[in-house]
XYZ file of C-alpha atoms in Angstrom:
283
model
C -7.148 5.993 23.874
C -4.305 4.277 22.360
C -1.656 2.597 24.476
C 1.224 0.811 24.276
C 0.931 -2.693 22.444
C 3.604 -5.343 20.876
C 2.852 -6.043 17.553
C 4.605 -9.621 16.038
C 4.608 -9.554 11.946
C 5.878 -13.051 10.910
C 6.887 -13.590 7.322
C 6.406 -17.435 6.250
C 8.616 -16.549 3.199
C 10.968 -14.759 4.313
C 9.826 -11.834 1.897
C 8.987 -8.328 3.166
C 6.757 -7.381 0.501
C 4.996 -10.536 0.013
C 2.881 -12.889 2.974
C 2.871 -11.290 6.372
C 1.336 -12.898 9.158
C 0.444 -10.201 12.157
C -0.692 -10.463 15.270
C -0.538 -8.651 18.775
C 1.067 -10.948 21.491
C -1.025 -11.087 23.969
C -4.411 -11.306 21.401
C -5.675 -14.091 19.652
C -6.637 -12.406 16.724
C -4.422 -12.852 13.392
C -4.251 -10.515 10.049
C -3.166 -13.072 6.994
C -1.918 -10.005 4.515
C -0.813 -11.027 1.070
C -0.705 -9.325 -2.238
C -2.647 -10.947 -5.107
C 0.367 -12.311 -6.925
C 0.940 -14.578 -4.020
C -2.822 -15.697 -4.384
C -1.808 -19.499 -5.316
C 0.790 -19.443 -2.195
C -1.791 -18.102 0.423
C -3.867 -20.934 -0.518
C -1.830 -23.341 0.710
C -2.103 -21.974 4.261
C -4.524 -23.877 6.366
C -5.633 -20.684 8.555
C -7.120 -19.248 5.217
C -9.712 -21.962 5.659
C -11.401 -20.315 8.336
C -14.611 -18.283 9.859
C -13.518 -14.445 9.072
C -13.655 -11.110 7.497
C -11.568 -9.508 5.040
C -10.546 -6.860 3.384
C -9.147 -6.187 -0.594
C -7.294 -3.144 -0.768
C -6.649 -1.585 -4.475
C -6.975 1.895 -6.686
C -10.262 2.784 -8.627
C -10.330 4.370 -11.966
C -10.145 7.762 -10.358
C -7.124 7.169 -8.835
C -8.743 7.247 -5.242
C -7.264 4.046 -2.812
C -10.383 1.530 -2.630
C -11.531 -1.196 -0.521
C -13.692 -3.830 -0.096
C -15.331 -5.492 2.760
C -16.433 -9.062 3.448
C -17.133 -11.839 5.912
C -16.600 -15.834 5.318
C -17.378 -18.743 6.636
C -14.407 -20.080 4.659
C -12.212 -17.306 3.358
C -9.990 -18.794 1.107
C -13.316 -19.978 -0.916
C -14.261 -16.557 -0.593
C -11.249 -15.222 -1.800
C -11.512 -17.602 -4.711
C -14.511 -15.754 -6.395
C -13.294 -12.232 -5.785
C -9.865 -13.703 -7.537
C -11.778 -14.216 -10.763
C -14.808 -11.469 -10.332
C -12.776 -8.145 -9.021
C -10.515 -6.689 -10.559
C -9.317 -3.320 -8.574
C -7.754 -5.196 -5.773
C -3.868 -5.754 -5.060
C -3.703 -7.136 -1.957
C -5.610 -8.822 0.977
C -6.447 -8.426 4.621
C -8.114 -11.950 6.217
C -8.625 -11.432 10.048
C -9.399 -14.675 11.787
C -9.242 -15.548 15.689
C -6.942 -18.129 15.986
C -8.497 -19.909 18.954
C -11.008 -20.361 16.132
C -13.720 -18.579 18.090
C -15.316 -16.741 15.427
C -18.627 -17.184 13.949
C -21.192 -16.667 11.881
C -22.848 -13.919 13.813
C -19.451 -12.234 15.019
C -17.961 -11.891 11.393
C -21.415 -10.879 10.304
C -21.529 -8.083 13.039
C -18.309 -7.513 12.410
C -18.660 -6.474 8.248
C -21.090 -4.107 9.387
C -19.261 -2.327 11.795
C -16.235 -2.132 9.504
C -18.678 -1.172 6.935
C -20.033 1.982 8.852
C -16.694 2.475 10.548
C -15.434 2.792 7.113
C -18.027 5.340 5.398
C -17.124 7.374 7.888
C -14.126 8.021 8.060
C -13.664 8.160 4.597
C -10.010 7.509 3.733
C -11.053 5.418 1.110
C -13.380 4.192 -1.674
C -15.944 1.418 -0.804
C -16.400 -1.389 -3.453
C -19.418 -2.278 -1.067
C -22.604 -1.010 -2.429
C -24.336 -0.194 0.919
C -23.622 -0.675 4.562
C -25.672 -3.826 5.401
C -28.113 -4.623 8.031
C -27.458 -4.451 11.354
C -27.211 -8.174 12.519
C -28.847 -9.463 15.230
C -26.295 -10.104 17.987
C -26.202 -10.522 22.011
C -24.748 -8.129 24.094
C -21.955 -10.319 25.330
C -21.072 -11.133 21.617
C -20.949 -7.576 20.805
C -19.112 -6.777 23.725
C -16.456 -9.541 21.928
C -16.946 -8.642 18.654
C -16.133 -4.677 19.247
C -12.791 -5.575 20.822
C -11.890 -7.842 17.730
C -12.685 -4.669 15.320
C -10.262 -2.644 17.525
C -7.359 -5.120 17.180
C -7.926 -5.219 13.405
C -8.003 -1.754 13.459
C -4.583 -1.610 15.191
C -3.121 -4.289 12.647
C -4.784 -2.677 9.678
C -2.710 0.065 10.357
C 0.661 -1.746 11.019
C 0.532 -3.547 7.883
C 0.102 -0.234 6.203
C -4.262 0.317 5.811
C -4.988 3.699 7.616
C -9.048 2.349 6.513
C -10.069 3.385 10.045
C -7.938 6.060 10.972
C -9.924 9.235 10.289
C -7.946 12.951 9.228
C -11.311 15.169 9.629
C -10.278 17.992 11.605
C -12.358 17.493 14.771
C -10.137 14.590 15.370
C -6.839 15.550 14.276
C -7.042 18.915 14.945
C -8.036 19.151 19.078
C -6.952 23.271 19.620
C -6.430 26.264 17.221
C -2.874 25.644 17.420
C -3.080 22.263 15.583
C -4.540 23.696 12.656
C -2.047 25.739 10.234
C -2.983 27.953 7.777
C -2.023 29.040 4.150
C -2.794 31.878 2.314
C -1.246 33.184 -1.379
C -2.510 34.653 -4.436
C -6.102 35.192 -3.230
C -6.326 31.382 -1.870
C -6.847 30.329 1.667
C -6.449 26.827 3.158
C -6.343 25.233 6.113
C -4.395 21.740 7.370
C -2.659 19.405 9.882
C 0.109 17.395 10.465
C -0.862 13.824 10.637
C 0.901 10.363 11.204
C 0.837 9.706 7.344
C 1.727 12.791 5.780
C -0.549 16.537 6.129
C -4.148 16.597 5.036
C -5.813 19.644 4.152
C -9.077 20.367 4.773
C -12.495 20.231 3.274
C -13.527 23.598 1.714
C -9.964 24.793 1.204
C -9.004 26.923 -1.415
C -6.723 26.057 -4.026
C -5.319 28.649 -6.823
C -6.847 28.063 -10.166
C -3.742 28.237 -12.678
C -0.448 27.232 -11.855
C 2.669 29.331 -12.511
C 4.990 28.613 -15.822
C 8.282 26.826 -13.863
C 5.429 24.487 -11.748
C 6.751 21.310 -11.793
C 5.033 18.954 -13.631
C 4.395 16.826 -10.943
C 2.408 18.981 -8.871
C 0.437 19.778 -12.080
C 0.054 16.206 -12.710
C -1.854 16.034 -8.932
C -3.470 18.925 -9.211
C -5.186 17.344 -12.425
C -6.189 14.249 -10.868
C -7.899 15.988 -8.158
C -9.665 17.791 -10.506
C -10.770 14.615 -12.583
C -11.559 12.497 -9.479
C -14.282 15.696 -7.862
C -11.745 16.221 -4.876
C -11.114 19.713 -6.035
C -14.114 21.402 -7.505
C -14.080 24.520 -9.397
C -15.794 27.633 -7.250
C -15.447 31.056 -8.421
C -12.344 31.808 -9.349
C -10.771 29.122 -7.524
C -10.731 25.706 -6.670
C -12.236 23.825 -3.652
C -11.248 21.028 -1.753
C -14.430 18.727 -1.340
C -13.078 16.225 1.159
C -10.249 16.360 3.493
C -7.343 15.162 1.605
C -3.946 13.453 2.684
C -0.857 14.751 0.931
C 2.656 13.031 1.503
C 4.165 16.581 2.933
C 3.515 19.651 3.963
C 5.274 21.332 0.429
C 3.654 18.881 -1.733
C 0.452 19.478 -0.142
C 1.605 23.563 -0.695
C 2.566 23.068 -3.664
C -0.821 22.153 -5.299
C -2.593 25.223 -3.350
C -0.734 27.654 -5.025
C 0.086 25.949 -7.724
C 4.578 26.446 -7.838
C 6.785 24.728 -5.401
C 7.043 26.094 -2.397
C 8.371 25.168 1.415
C 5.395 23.860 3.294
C 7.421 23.889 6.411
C 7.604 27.784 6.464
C 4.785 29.017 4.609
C 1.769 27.013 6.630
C 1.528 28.842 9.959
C -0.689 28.956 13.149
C -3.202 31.604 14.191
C -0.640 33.510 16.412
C 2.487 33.163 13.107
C 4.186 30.707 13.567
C 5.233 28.501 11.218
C 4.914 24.590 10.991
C 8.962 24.407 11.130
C 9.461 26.324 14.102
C 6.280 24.430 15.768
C 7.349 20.908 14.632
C 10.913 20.923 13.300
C 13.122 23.270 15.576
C 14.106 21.690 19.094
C 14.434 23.624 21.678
């Protein structure tokens, strides 16, 4: 259940797009975020030097968002081999505890959770090539360990790394009325509103040719999700193989039926109405 929560981002630069330093106030746990061309500048942070886990955070050659998980007795030496060995990654995640009360065992227990956690949600690629082992662990340390993962998951988010934040329908879709659905030129799908944009989901149809004033970039999309296996041909149509995040309703619309079209007023619920008088209109 989420519930209210201060969040401090610090930036040691004074650059919004480069280091940022998170933390929630009353928590001792701190997410070190810095993209890779600030590599040589993170380095010089002390905190870097520390018992964690991490995350890299890039695009694969399918054009699906990637990740990778680790843990570290010393992250920054960590950091230094995945500088020279991987190349997908633009920027980094290091959670550390800043009472300095992590250790082996809790950043060990806690890759594998975010590991699993991860896999199963699903929102992005994993550069890990199996969830590991289980590591031993007492219960008092998982007890401790657990609440880290859920303040990382918090900050993840902040700092803009929905990794844990799943969009399958049994969770972002709790009655009829949350799910909307579209329908056109002998396709049928079926989506939600979420916090980052509308995903539609799994097994969705999707119109096989596009119309001759389709904009190119909805063409351009619909491509990619063809070449990256998240729309499938079947039939006479395409299928969606995995939910999928779209940044809008109409974009998300748009590549169904493939021509532009006003998500907010053709997507509607079971009893008609649309997503614009459900979410837009105030009454």
């Amino acid at each position: 259940m989420a519930y209210p929560q201060t969040i401090q981002i610090f930036l040691p630069d004074g650059n919004p797009r480069g280091i940022k330093i998170a933390e929630i106030t009353n928590r001792t746990i701190k997410a070190i975020l810095f993209p890779r061309n600030q590599f040589e500048a993170i380095l010089q942070r002390p905190e870097l030097a520390n018992v964690g886990f991490y995350f890299l955070f890039g695009v694969a050659d399918n054009g699906h968002e990637m990740a990778y998980i680790g843990e570290a007795e010393d992250c920054a030496e960590r950091l230094k081999q995945h500088q020279r060995n991987k190349d997908f990654w633009n920027y980094a995640v290091v959670i550390i505890s800043q009472t300095h009360a992590f250790t082996k065992t809790h950043v060990k227990y806690l890759e594998y959770v975010a590991i699993k956690k991860a896999s199963e949600t699903g929102r992005y690629d994993l550069d890990n090539s199996a969830i590991p082992n289980r590591p031993h662990i007492t219960e008092s340390m998982e007890a401790d360990a657990e609440d880290c993962f859920e303040i990382a998951k918090v900050l993840l988010s902040t700092l803009g790394f929905p990794l844990f934040d799943s969009v399958a329908r049994e969770v972002v879709a709790s009655t009829p009325v949350d799910v909307y659905k579209l329908k056109g030129n002998g396709v049928e799908a079926e989506g939600s509103l979420v916090d980052d944009g509308f995903v539609v989901f799994k097994d969705s149809k999707v119109k096989a040719t596009t119309v001759p004033s389709c904009h190119d970039y909805l063409i351009n999309m619909r491509n990619e999700l063809i070449q990256s296996g998240i729309l499938t041909l079947d039939g006479e149509a395409y299928r969606f193989t995995e939910d999928y995040v779209f940044s809008s309703p109409s974009t998300a619309g748009g590549v169904i039926l493939g021509r532009s079209t006003n998500g907010w007023t053709k997507w509607r619920t079971v009893n008609g109405k649309t997503l614009d008088e459900m979410k837009r209109q105030v009454n």
